[in-house]
Coordinates of C-alpha atoms and ligand atoms in Angstrom, one line a residue:
X11 CA 18.8 22.4 8.9
X12 CA 20.7 25.4 7.4
X13 CA 19.0 26.5 4.2
X14 CA 21.2 25.8 1.2
X15 CA 19.9 27.0 -2.1
X16 CA 17.0 24.8 -3.0
X17 CA 17.0 23.2 -6.5
X18 CA 14.1 24.5 -8.7
X19 CA 11.0 22.4 -9.0
X20 CA 12.0 21.8 -12.6
X21 CA 15.4 20.4 -11.7
X22 CA 13.9 18.2 -8.9
X23 CA 11.4 16.8 -11.5
X24 CA 14.2 16.1 -13.9
X25 CA 16.2 14.2 -11.3
X26 CA 13.1 12.2 -10.3
X27 CA 12.2 11.3 -13.9
X28 CA 15.7 10.2 -14.7
X29 CA 16.1 8.2 -11.6
X30 CA 12.7 6.5 -11.7
X31 CA 13.3 5.7 -15.4
X32 CA 16.1 3.4 -14.2
X33 CA 15.0 2.3 -10.8
X34 CA 11.2 2.2 -11.3
X35 CA 9.0 3.7 -8.6
X36 CA 6.1 6.0 -7.8
X37 CA 6.6 8.6 -10.5
X38 CA 3.3 10.3 -11.2
X39 CA 2.4 11.0 -7.5
X40 CA 5.9 12.3 -6.8
X41 CA 5.9 14.7 -9.7
X42 CA 2.6 16.0 -8.6
X43 CA 3.8 16.9 -5.1
X44 CA 7.1 18.6 -6.0
X45 CA 5.8 22.2 -5.7
X46 CA 4.0 21.5 -2.4
X47 CA 7.2 20.1 -1.0
X48 CA 9.3 23.1 -2.2
X49 CA 6.8 25.5 -0.6
X50 CA 6.9 23.5 2.6
X51 CA 10.7 23.7 2.5
X52 CA 10.4 27.5 2.2
X53 CA 8.0 28.0 5.0
X54 CA 8.8 25.2 7.5
X55 CA 12.0 24.0 9.1
X56 CA 12.5 20.4 8.0
X57 CA 15.0 19.8 10.8
X58 CA 12.6 21.0 13.6
X59 CA 9.1 20.8 12.3
X60 CA 7.6 17.3 11.6
X61 CA 6.4 16.7 8.1
X62 CA 4.4 13.5 7.4
X63 CA 3.5 12.1 4.0
X64 CA 0.6 9.6 3.7
X65 CA 1.9 6.4 1.9
X66 CA 5.1 8.3 1.3
X67 CA 5.1 7.4 -2.4
X68 CA 4.8 11.1 -3.3
X69 CA 7.8 12.2 -1.3
X70 CA 10.8 11.8 -3.6
X71 CA 11.3 15.6 -3.7
X72 CA 11.3 15.5 0.1
X73 CA 14.1 12.9 0.1
X74 CA 16.0 15.1 -2.3
X75 CA 15.6 18.2 -0.1
X76 CA 16.5 16.4 3.2
X77 CA 20.1 15.3 2.6
X78 CA 19.5 12.3 0.3
X79 CA 20.3 13.8 -3.1
X80 CA 23.7 12.3 -3.4
X81 CA 22.3 8.8 -2.9
X82 CA 19.1 9.3 -4.9
X83 CA 20.2 7.2 -7.8
X84 CA 20.1 4.2 -5.5
X85 CA 16.4 4.6 -4.9
X86 CA 14.6 1.3 -4.3
X87 CA 17.8 -0.6 -5.1
X88 CA 19.2 -3.3 -2.7
X89 CA 21.1 -1.4 0.0
X90 CA 20.0 2.0 -1.4
X91 CA 17.4 4.6 -0.5
X92 CA 14.2 3.2 0.8
X93 CA 11.1 3.0 -1.5
X94 CA 9.0 5.0 1.0
X95 CA 9.9 7.1 4.0
X96 CA 11.9 5.5 6.7
X97 CA 13.2 7.1 10.0
X98 CA 16.1 4.7 9.9
X99 CA 17.2 6.4 6.7
X100 CA 16.7 10.0 7.8
X101 CA 15.7 11.9 10.9
X102 CA 13.5 14.0 8.6
X103 CA 11.2 11.0 8.2
X104 CA 8.6 10.7 10.9
X105 CA 7.4 7.1 10.4
X106 CA 7.7 4.1 8.2
X107 CA 5.2 5.0 5.6
X108 CA 3.9 2.7 2.8
X109 CA 0.3 1.9 3.8
X110 CA -2.4 4.4 3.1
X111 CA -4.6 6.6 5.4
X112 CA -2.6 6.2 8.7
X113 CA -0.7 9.6 8.6
X114 CA -3.4 11.6 10.3
X115 CA -3.6 9.2 13.2
X116 CA 0.1 9.4 13.7
X117 CA 0.1 13.2 13.3
X118 CA -2.7 13.3 15.9
X119 CA -0.8 11.2 18.4
X120 CA 2.4 13.2 17.8
X121 CA 0.5 16.4 18.4
X122 CA -0.8 15.1 21.7
X123 CA 2.7 14.1 22.7
X124 CA 4.1 17.5 21.7
X125 CA 1.4 19.4 23.6
X126 CA 1.9 17.2 26.7
X127 CA 5.6 17.9 26.6
X128 CA 5.0 21.6 26.0
X129 CA 7.0 21.6 22.8
X130 CA 6.6 24.0 19.9
X131 CA 7.3 22.3 16.6
X132 CA 4.8 22.4 13.9
X133 CA 3.2 19.3 12.4
X134 CA 2.3 19.1 8.7
X135 CA 0.7 16.1 7.0
X136 CA 0.4 15.7 3.2
X137 CA -2.4 13.3 2.3
X138 CA -3.9 12.5 -1.1
X139 CA -7.6 12.7 -2.0
X140 CA -7.8 8.9 -2.1
X141 CA -5.9 8.3 1.1
X142 CA -8.2 10.7 3.0
X143 CA -11.2 8.6 2.0
X144 CA -9.8 5.7 4.0
X145 CA -11.6 4.9 7.2
X146 CA -8.7 5.5 9.4
X147 CA -8.2 9.0 8.1
X148 CA -11.8 9.8 9.1
X149 CA -11.3 8.2 12.5
X150 CA -8.3 10.6 13.0
X151 CA -10.2 13.7 11.7
X152 CA -13.0 12.8 14.2
X153 CA -10.5 13.3 17.0
X154 CA -8.4 16.1 15.5
X155 CA -11.5 18.3 15.0
X156 CA -12.9 17.6 18.5
X157 CA -9.6 18.3 20.3
X158 CA -8.8 21.2 18.0
X159 CA -5.2 19.9 17.6
X160 CA -2.7 22.3 16.2
X161 CA -1.6 21.0 12.9
X162 CA -1.7 21.6 9.2
X163 CA -3.2 19.0 6.9
X164 CA -2.4 19.5 3.2
X165 CA -5.0 17.7 1.1
X166 CA -3.1 17.0 -2.1
X167 CA -6.1 16.6 -4.5
X168 CA -5.3 15.3 -8.0
X169 CA -8.7 13.6 -8.4
X170 CA -6.8 10.3 -8.7
X171 CA -6.1 7.3 -6.6
X172 CA -4.1 4.8 -8.7
X173 CA -7.1 4.8 -11.0
X174 CA -9.8 7.4 -10.4
X175 CA -10.6 8.0 -6.8
X176 CA -13.7 6.1 -5.8
X177 CA -16.6 7.2 -3.7
X178 CA -18.8 10.0 -2.5
X179 CA -16.0 11.9 -0.7
X180 CA -14.1 12.1 -4.0
X181 CA -17.3 13.5 -5.6
X182 CA -17.6 16.0 -2.7
X183 CA -14.0 17.1 -3.1
X184 CA -14.5 17.8 -6.8
X185 CA -17.5 20.0 -5.9
X186 CA -15.6 22.1 -3.4
X187 CA -12.7 22.3 -5.8
X188 CA -15.0 24.3 -8.0
X189 CA -16.1 26.8 -5.5
X190 CA -13.1 28.9 -4.4
X191 CA -15.2 31.8 -3.1
X192 CA -15.2 30.4 0.4
X193 CA -11.6 30.9 1.1
X194 CA -11.6 34.6 0.3
X195 CA -14.3 35.3 2.8
X196 CA -12.1 33.8 5.5
X197 CA -8.6 34.7 4.6
X198 CA -8.3 37.9 6.8
X199 CA -9.6 36.3 10.0
X200 CA -7.3 33.3 9.6
X201 CA -4.3 35.6 9.4
X202 CA -5.3 37.7 12.4
X203 CA -6.1 34.6 14.5
X204 CA -2.5 33.6 14.1
X205 CA -1.3 37.1 15.0
X206 CA 1.1 37.9 18.0
X207 CA -1.1 40.8 19.0
X208 CA -3.8 39.6 21.6
X209 CA -6.2 42.4 20.7
X210 CA -6.1 41.5 17.0
X211 CA -6.6 37.8 17.9
X212 CA -9.7 38.4 20.0
X213 CA -11.2 40.7 17.3
X214 CA -10.5 37.9 14.8
X215 CA -12.2 35.4 17.0
X216 CA -15.3 37.5 17.2
X217 CA -15.1 38.0 13.4
X218 CA -14.9 34.3 12.9
X219 CA -17.9 33.7 15.0
X220 CA -19.9 36.2 13.0
X221 CA -18.5 34.6 9.8
X222 CA -19.6 31.1 11.0
X223 CA -23.1 32.5 11.4
X224 CA -22.8 34.1 7.9
X225 CA -21.4 30.8 6.5
X226 CA -24.5 29.0 7.7
X227 CA -26.6 31.5 5.7
X228 CA -24.5 32.2 2.7
X229 CA -21.8 29.6 2.1
X230 CA -22.1 26.0 1.1
X231 CA -21.5 23.5 3.9
X232 CA -18.0 22.3 4.3
X233 CA -17.4 18.8 5.7
X234 CA -14.0 19.7 7.2
X235 CA -15.3 22.9 8.9
X236 CA -18.2 20.9 10.2
X237 CA -15.7 18.5 11.8
X238 CA -14.0 21.4 13.6
X239 CA -11.1 22.1 11.2
X240 CA -10.5 25.3 9.4
X241 CA -10.7 24.8 5.7
X242 CA -8.5 26.7 3.4
X243 CA -8.5 26.5 -0.4
X244 CA -8.6 25.3 -3.0
X245 CA -5.1 26.5 -3.9
X246 CA -3.2 25.9 -7.2
X247 CA -0.7 23.2 -6.2
X248 CA 1.7 24.1 -9.0
X249 CA 1.9 27.9 -8.3
X250 CA 4.9 28.0 -6.0
X251 CA 4.3 31.6 -5.0
X252 CA 0.7 31.0 -4.1
X253 CA 1.6 27.9 -2.1
X254 CA 4.3 29.8 -0.2
X255 CA 1.9 32.7 0.5
X256 CA -0.8 30.4 1.7
X257 CA 1.4 28.3 3.9
X258 CA 2.9 31.5 5.5
X259 CA -0.6 32.7 6.2
X260 CA -1.8 29.6 7.9
X261 CA 1.3 28.2 9.5
X262 CA 0.8 29.7 12.9
X263 CA -2.9 29.1 13.1
X264 CA -3.7 27.8 16.6
X265 CA -6.0 24.9 15.6
X266 CA -6.2 22.3 12.9
X267 CA -6.2 23.7 9.4
X268 CA -6.9 21.7 6.2
X269 CA -5.4 23.3 3.2
X270 CA -7.0 21.9 0.0
X271 CA -4.4 22.0 -2.8
X272 CA -5.2 21.0 -6.4
X273 CA -2.4 19.2 -8.2
X274 CA -2.0 17.3 -11.4
X275 CA -0.7 13.7 -11.2
X276 CA 2.5 13.3 -13.3
X277 CA 3.0 17.1 -13.5
X278 CA 5.9 18.1 -15.8
X279 CA 6.3 14.8 -17.6
X280 CA 3.8 14.6 -20.5
X281 CA 3.6 10.7 -20.7
X282 CA 2.8 10.6 -17.0
X283 CA 0.3 13.4 -17.2
X284 CA -1.4 11.6 -20.1
X285 CA -1.5 8.3 -18.3
X286 CA -1.1 8.8 -14.6
X287 CA -2.4 5.3 -13.7
X288 CA 0.3 3.6 -15.8
X289 CA 3.0 5.9 -14.2
X290 CA 1.7 5.6 -10.7
X291 CA 4.0 2.7 -9.8
X292 CA 6.1 2.0 -12.8
X293 CA 9.1 -0.1 -13.8
X294 CA 12.0 1.2 -15.9
X295 CA 11.1 3.2 -19.0
X296 CA 12.6 5.3 -21.8
X297 CA 12.5 9.0 -20.8
X298 CA 12.3 10.3 -24.3
X299 CA 9.4 8.2 -25.6
X300 CA 7.8 7.3 -22.3
X301 CA 7.9 3.6 -23.4
X302 CA 7.9 1.1 -20.5
X303 CA 10.6 -1.5 -20.7
X304 CA 8.9 -4.7 -21.7
X305 CA 9.1 -7.7 -19.4
X306 CA 11.6 -10.2 -20.7
X307 CA 9.8 -13.1 -19.0
X308 CA 7.4 -14.9 -21.4
X309 CA 5.6 -16.7 -18.6
X310 CA 2.3 -15.2 -17.4
X311 CA 2.1 -13.6 -14.0
X312 CA -0.1 -15.0 -11.3
X313 CA -2.2 -11.8 -11.6
X314 CA -2.7 -12.4 -15.3
X315 CA -3.7 -16.0 -14.8
X316 CA -6.1 -14.9 -12.0
X317 CA -7.5 -12.2 -14.3
X318 CA -8.3 -14.6 -17.2
X319 CA -9.7 -17.3 -15.0
X320 CA -11.9 -14.9 -13.0
X321 CA -13.3 -13.5 -16.2
X322 CA -14.1 -17.0 -17.5
X323 CA -15.8 -18.0 -14.2
X324 CA -17.8 -14.8 -14.2
X325 CA -19.2 -15.6 -17.7
X326 CA -20.6 -18.9 -16.5
X327 CA -21.5 -18.1 -12.9
X328 CA -23.8 -15.1 -12.6
X329 CA -23.4 -15.0 -8.8
X330 CA -19.8 -14.3 -9.0
X331 CA -18.9 -10.7 -8.1
X332 CA -15.5 -9.1 -7.5
X333 CA -14.2 -6.3 -5.4
X334 CA -11.0 -4.5 -4.7
X335 CA -9.8 -1.8 -2.3
X336 CA -8.4 0.8 -4.8
X337 CA -6.2 -1.8 -6.6
X338 CA -8.4 -2.7 -9.6
X339 CA -5.5 -2.7 -12.1
X340 CA -2.9 -4.3 -9.8
X341 CA -5.1 -7.2 -8.8
X342 CA -6.1 -7.9 -12.5
X343 CA -9.7 -6.9 -12.2
X344 CA -9.7 -4.5 -15.1
X345 CA -11.0 -7.0 -17.7
X346 CA -13.8 -8.2 -15.4
X347 CA -14.7 -4.6 -14.7
X348 CA -15.0 -3.9 -18.4
X349 CA -17.1 -7.0 -19.1
X350 CA -19.3 -6.9 -16.0
X351 CA -19.1 -3.4 -14.6
X352 CA -22.1 -3.9 -12.4
X353 CA -20.5 -7.0 -10.7
X354 CA -17.2 -5.4 -10.0
X355 CA -16.7 -2.9 -7.1
X356 CA -13.8 -0.6 -6.4
X357 CA -14.4 0.4 -2.8
X358 CA -11.5 2.8 -2.4
X359 CA -8.8 2.4 0.2
X360 CA -11.0 0.5 2.5
X361 CA -9.8 -2.9 3.2
X362 CA -11.8 -3.5 6.4
X363 CA -15.0 -2.2 4.7
X364 CA -14.3 -4.4 1.6
X365 CA -14.2 -7.6 3.6
X366 CA -17.3 -6.7 5.6
X367 CA -19.0 -5.6 2.4
X368 CA -18.1 -9.0 0.9
X369 CA -19.8 -10.6 3.9
X370 CA -22.9 -8.7 3.1
X371 CA -22.8 -9.8 -0.6
X372 CA -22.4 -13.4 0.5
X373 CA -25.3 -13.2 2.9
X374 CA -27.3 -11.9 -0.1
X375 CA -26.4 -15.0 -2.1
X376 CA -23.4 -13.7 -4.2
X377 CA -20.0 -15.2 -4.3
X378 CA -17.5 -12.4 -3.9
X379 CA -13.9 -12.5 -4.9
X380 CA -12.0 -10.2 -2.5
X381 CA -9.0 -9.1 -4.5
X382 CA -6.6 -7.4 -2.1
X383 CA -2.8 -7.6 -1.7
X384 CA -1.5 -9.7 1.1
X385 CA 0.1 -6.7 3.0
X386 CA -3.0 -4.6 2.8
X387 CA -5.3 -7.4 3.8
X388 CA -3.6 -7.2 7.2
X389 CA -5.9 -4.3 7.9
X390 CA -9.0 -6.5 7.7
X391 CA -8.1 -9.4 9.9
X392 CA -11.0 -8.7 12.3
X393 CA -13.5 -8.7 9.5
X394 CA -12.1 -11.9 8.0
X395 CA -12.4 -13.6 11.4
X396 CA -15.7 -12.3 12.6
X397 CA -17.7 -11.2 9.6
X398 CA -16.7 -14.0 7.1
X399 CA -15.2 -17.1 8.8
X400 CA -17.3 -17.3 11.9
X401 CA -20.5 -17.5 9.9
X402 CA -18.7 -19.7 7.3
X403 CA -19.7 -17.4 4.4
X404 CA -18.8 -18.3 0.9
X405 CA -16.2 -15.6 0.2
X406 CA -13.1 -16.1 -1.9
X407 CA -10.0 -14.2 -0.8
X408 CA -7.8 -13.7 -3.8
X409 CA -4.6 -12.6 -2.1
X410 CA -2.2 -11.2 -4.6
X411 CA 1.5 -10.1 -3.8
X412 CA 1.8 -12.9 -1.2
X413 CA 5.5 -13.4 -0.4
X414 CA 8.3 -11.1 -1.2
X415 CA 7.4 -8.3 -3.6
X416 CA 10.9 -6.9 -4.2
X417 CA 11.6 -3.2 -4.5
X418 CA 8.6 -1.9 -2.6
X419 CA 10.1 -3.4 0.5
X420 CA 9.0 -4.3 4.0
X421 CA 5.7 -2.5 4.1
X422 CA 4.6 -4.4 0.9
X423 CA 6.0 -7.9 1.3
X424 CA 3.2 -10.4 1.8
X425 CA 5.1 -12.0 4.6
X426 CA 2.4 -12.6 7.2
X427 CA -0.8 -13.9 5.5
X428 CA -0.2 -17.5 6.3
X429 CA 0.7 -16.6 9.8
X430 CA -2.4 -14.6 10.4
X431 CA -4.8 -16.8 8.4
X432 CA -3.9 -20.3 9.4
X433 CA -5.4 -20.1 12.9
X434 CA -8.8 -19.1 11.7
X435 CA -11.4 -21.9 11.8
X436 CA -13.5 -22.6 8.7
X437 CA -11.0 -21.0 6.4
X438 CA -9.5 -23.2 3.6
X439 CA -6.1 -21.9 2.3
X440 CA -4.6 -22.8 -1.1
X441 CA -1.2 -21.7 -2.4
X442 CA -0.9 -22.4 -6.1
X443 CA 2.5 -22.7 -7.7
X444 CA 1.7 -23.1 -11.4
X445 CA -0.8 -21.7 -13.8
X446 CA -3.0 -24.8 -13.7
X447 CA -2.8 -24.8 -9.9
X448 CA -4.2 -21.3 -9.8
X449 CA -6.9 -21.9 -12.4
X450 CA -8.1 -25.0 -10.6
X451 CA -7.9 -23.4 -7.2
X452 CA -10.1 -20.5 -8.3
X453 CA -12.6 -22.8 -10.1
X454 CA -12.9 -24.9 -7.0
X455 CA -13.2 -21.9 -4.7
X456 CA -16.0 -20.4 -6.8
X457 CA -18.0 -23.3 -8.0
X458 CA -17.5 -26.1 -5.5
X459 CA -16.4 -24.7 -2.1
X460 CA -19.1 -23.9 0.4
X461 CA -17.3 -21.7 3.0
X462 CA -14.5 -19.2 2.9
X463 CA -11.4 -19.9 0.9
X464 CA -8.2 -18.0 0.7
X465 CA -6.0 -18.3 -2.4
X466 CA -2.6 -16.7 -2.0
X467 CA -0.2 -16.1 -4.9
X468 CA 2.9 -14.1 -5.5
X469 CA 3.9 -11.1 -7.6
X470 CA 5.6 -12.2 -10.8
X471 CA 5.6 -15.1 -13.1
X472 CA 4.0 -18.5 -12.4
X473 CA 6.3 -21.5 -11.6
X474 CA 6.9 -24.0 -14.3
X475 CA 8.5 -27.0 -12.7
X476 CA 6.6 -30.3 -12.3
X477 CA 6.3 -32.6 -9.4
X478 CA 8.8 -35.4 -9.4
X479 CA 7.8 -38.3 -7.2
X480 CA 10.0 -40.9 -9.0
X481 CA 13.2 -40.3 -7.1
X482 CA 14.2 -42.8 -4.5
X483 CA 15.5 -42.1 -1.0
X484 CA 13.9 -40.8 2.2
X485 CA 13.9 -37.0 1.6
X486 CA 11.0 -35.0 0.1
X487 CA 11.0 -31.3 -0.8
X488 CA 7.7 -29.4 -0.4
X489 CA 8.1 -25.9 -1.7
X490 CA 5.0 -23.7 -1.4
X491 CA 3.5 -21.6 -4.1
X492 CA 6.1 -19.3 -5.8
X493 CA 8.9 -21.2 -4.1
X494 CA 8.2 -24.2 -6.3
X495 CA 10.9 -23.6 -8.9
X496 CA 13.4 -23.0 -6.1
X497 CA 12.3 -26.2 -4.5
X498 CA 12.8 -28.1 -7.8
X499 CA 16.5 -27.0 -7.8
X500 CA 16.8 -28.1 -4.2
X501 CA 15.2 -31.4 -4.8
X502 CA 17.5 -32.0 -7.8
X503 CA 20.5 -31.2 -5.7
X504 CA 19.4 -33.6 -3.0
X505 CA 18.1 -36.3 -5.4
X506 CA 14.9 -36.0 -3.4
X507 CA 11.2 -36.3 -4.4
X508 CA 9.5 -33.0 -5.2
X509 CA 5.9 -32.4 -4.2
X510 CA 3.6 -29.5 -5.0
X511 CA 1.7 -29.2 -1.7
X512 CA -0.9 -26.7 -3.0
X513 CA -3.1 -26.9 0.0
X514 CA -2.1 -25.3 3.2
X515 CA -5.3 -25.9 5.1
X516 CA -6.4 -28.6 5.2
X517 CA -3.0 -30.0 4.5
X518 CA -3.5 -32.5 1.8
X519 CA 0.0 -33.6 0.8
X520 CA 1.0 -37.0 2.1
X521 CA 4.7 -38.1 2.3
X522 CA 5.7 -41.6 1.1
X523 CA 5.9 -44.2 3.8
X524 CA 9.7 -44.3 3.3
X525 CA 10.1 -40.5 3.9
X526 CA 12.2 -39.5 6.9
X527 CA 12.8 -35.8 6.1
X528 CA 10.6 -33.2 4.5
X529 CA 12.2 -29.9 3.4
X530 CA 9.6 -27.2 3.3
X531 CA 10.3 -23.9 1.5
X532 CA 7.9 -20.9 1.8
X533 CA 7.9 -17.2 1.2
X534 CA 6.2 -16.2 4.4
X535 CA 7.4 -16.0 8.0
X536 CA 8.3 -19.3 9.6
X537 CA 6.2 -18.7 12.8
X538 CA 2.8 -20.2 12.2
X539 CA 3.8 -20.9 8.6
X540 CA 3.4 -23.8 6.2
X541 CA 6.5 -25.7 7.5
X542 CA 5.1 -25.5 11.0
X543 CA 1.8 -26.9 9.9
X544 CA 3.7 -29.8 8.2
X545 CA 5.7 -30.4 11.3
X546 CA 2.6 -30.6 13.4
X547 CA 0.9 -32.9 11.0
X548 CA 3.8 -35.3 10.8
X549 CA 5.4 -35.4 14.2
X550 CA 7.4 -38.6 13.4
X551 CA 9.1 -37.0 10.4
X552 CA 12.0 -34.5 10.6
X553 CA 10.8 -31.2 9.0
X554 CA 13.5 -28.8 7.9
X555 CA 11.9 -25.4 7.4
X556 CA 13.0 -22.6 5.2
X557 CA 11.2 -19.3 4.9
X558 CA 11.3 -15.7 6.0
X559 CA 13.3 -14.9 9.1
X560 CA 11.9 -13.2 12.3
X561 CA 12.9 -9.8 11.1
X562 CA 11.6 -7.4 8.4
X563 CA 13.0 -8.1 5.0
X564 CA 14.3 -5.0 3.2
X565 CA 14.0 -4.1 -0.5
X566 CA 15.7 -5.0 -3.7
X567 CA 15.2 -7.6 -6.4
X568 CA 13.6 -10.8 -5.2
X569 CA 16.8 -12.7 -6.1
X570 CA 18.9 -10.3 -3.9
X571 CA 16.5 -10.6 -1.0
X572 CA 16.3 -14.3 -1.2
X573 CA 20.1 -14.4 -1.2
X574 CA 20.2 -12.1 1.8
X575 CA 17.9 -14.2 3.9
X576 CA 19.3 -17.6 2.8
X577 CA 16.3 -18.6 0.7
X578 CA 18.5 -19.7 -2.3
X579 CA 19.1 -23.2 -3.6
X580 CA 22.8 -23.0 -2.7
X581 CA 22.2 -22.0 0.9
X582 CA 19.3 -24.4 1.4
X583 CA 21.3 -27.3 0.0
X584 CA 24.3 -26.5 2.2
X585 CA 22.1 -26.4 5.3
X586 CA 20.2 -29.5 4.5
X587 CA 23.3 -31.5 3.7
X588 CA 25.0 -30.3 6.8
X589 CA 22.1 -31.3 9.0
X590 CA 21.5 -34.7 7.3
X591 CA 25.2 -35.3 6.7
X592 CA 24.5 -36.3 3.1
Ligands
TPP29 C1 -3.7 0.2 3.0 C2 -3.3 0.5 1.6 N1 -4.1 0.2 0.6 C3 -3.7 0.4 -0.7 C4 -2.5 0.9 -1.0 C5 -2.0 1.1 -2.4 N2 -1.9 2.5 -2.8 C6 -0.8 3.2 -2.8 S1 -0.9 4.8 -3.2 C7 -2.5 4.6 -3.6 C8 -3.4 5.7 -4.1 C9 -3.1 6.9 -3.3 O1 -3.9 8.0 -3.9 P1 -3.9 9.4 -3.3 O2 -3.9 9.3 -1.8 O3 -4.9 10.2 -3.9 O4 -2.4 9.9 -3.6 P2 -1.8 10.2 -5.1 O5 -1.1 9.0 -5.5 O6 -3.0 10.5 -6.0 O7 -0.9 11.4 -4.9 C10 -3.0 3.3 -3.3 C11 -4.3 2.8 -3.4 C12 -1.7 1.3 0.1 N3 -0.5 1.8 0.0 N4 -2.1 1.1 1.4

């Protein structure tokens, strides 16, 4: 890519702030990474080298510097620029990012492919201090260190996940952040190791060996060095010159280098610096005041209802405990954490560990609420099956963001939970539509159920429609969970009975004896979905199924996405009327 004059970090930040104030998005992380990305642009060739960003939520400046500035105002909007990184959008994007802690594995695989093919591009991965605590990141480091794979890992350390980074690794990072002496001792050798001159290189190797001996005596242990990486840092992540100098120094190093960069989340926008959690993933806001645009919907969200009910149940049931994988605020656990801090666990970006940890809690007599978003729970399928459902442990999965989530797009839609959960023996599955549904489901799951229960609910406001079983005729509409209001419109258009099925497994809803057709509507994929369960349960009834198609759904408002995939009342009515000739 020919180097055109790069906008200054200040002007990149201004564009990001203005755009996100309208489109919503991951503001604080993206502001914090601007200087790193500018320095990378200076030192590496974005059209030849491969730059990876873990999660990709911090990479807006990268989008701006890789040919997407003209379209940047469409960020996260239907048909616009993707919420995270997406190779279909730009050849500069290596993979479909969005989920945490996978970047180092992908970088490692890419490095092996490069080396097998004898290619020469450089690989750089930017990963946050929370994402690097994820199990998968450590699995990758395990290999990168052993194989001495040539790559640069930039640890973008702002001390924050969405809330504060959880765990011992985070504490460890804050300790080495404070002892910069280590780098100085090593700087010269690192440069010479990358030299073109073989004599200089071999002298440097000898020096490094001596230094390693010295390090054992004089310097504190360094986890990354012990794993076989060369550690470099900490570097001030907002000093562009220092970053460029550092990257120039280490870019040709023949093995894996971890460059520890200290940044500030929200850098350059005081409201985001003051409240980085609020501005991690934010809706629209007023730039001047930093005021978030209030939600116009007066109905509570499923998350709020869950939050209130969980707190109530915790007050009466001392065995109730709750846990989350780095999503305490998003899953509504903040109030419970405040009231019962010792019974609420933030386990970091560690979905697999969280589910197995819940199994341990249940074996020990506790009733854990496992509060994880549908799309992230995908990671923990094996633990759900083997550690929880096989032994029939009393664990309650509180699966938030089930169904379409809107602007965060395909990596975040909770499209698959019903498909991956329905086949698991011993697991009960409930999909509440209304506030009362959710409150009762949670109370049942905590106080009366004996084995594992999964309650799945959507992002956004609870449904308000009521069942209507008074209508005559031979059609019923069974909309699941957050599709209930949509189903009410369809039932009205057809003059059909409207049922709130609530239970997915076991299926509890029973059609009237006169019913010949059931229209199911769901916000998950149709394969192994709710409609399929209904069709299997009632082989003599015609079941017309509406849900997510067999392709990844993109991003935009939920209304736009439903329109696009035919999950709107007009489309469903048309289809049903055409099939039934009514
Ligand atoms: C598997 C998975 N779990 C949870 C999330 C939600 N999530 C997105 S960003 C983030 C925090 C990332 O923190 P860090 O890596 O330190 O980067 P920063 O935002 O601080 O720059 C979390 C928990 C996710 N994207 N993927």
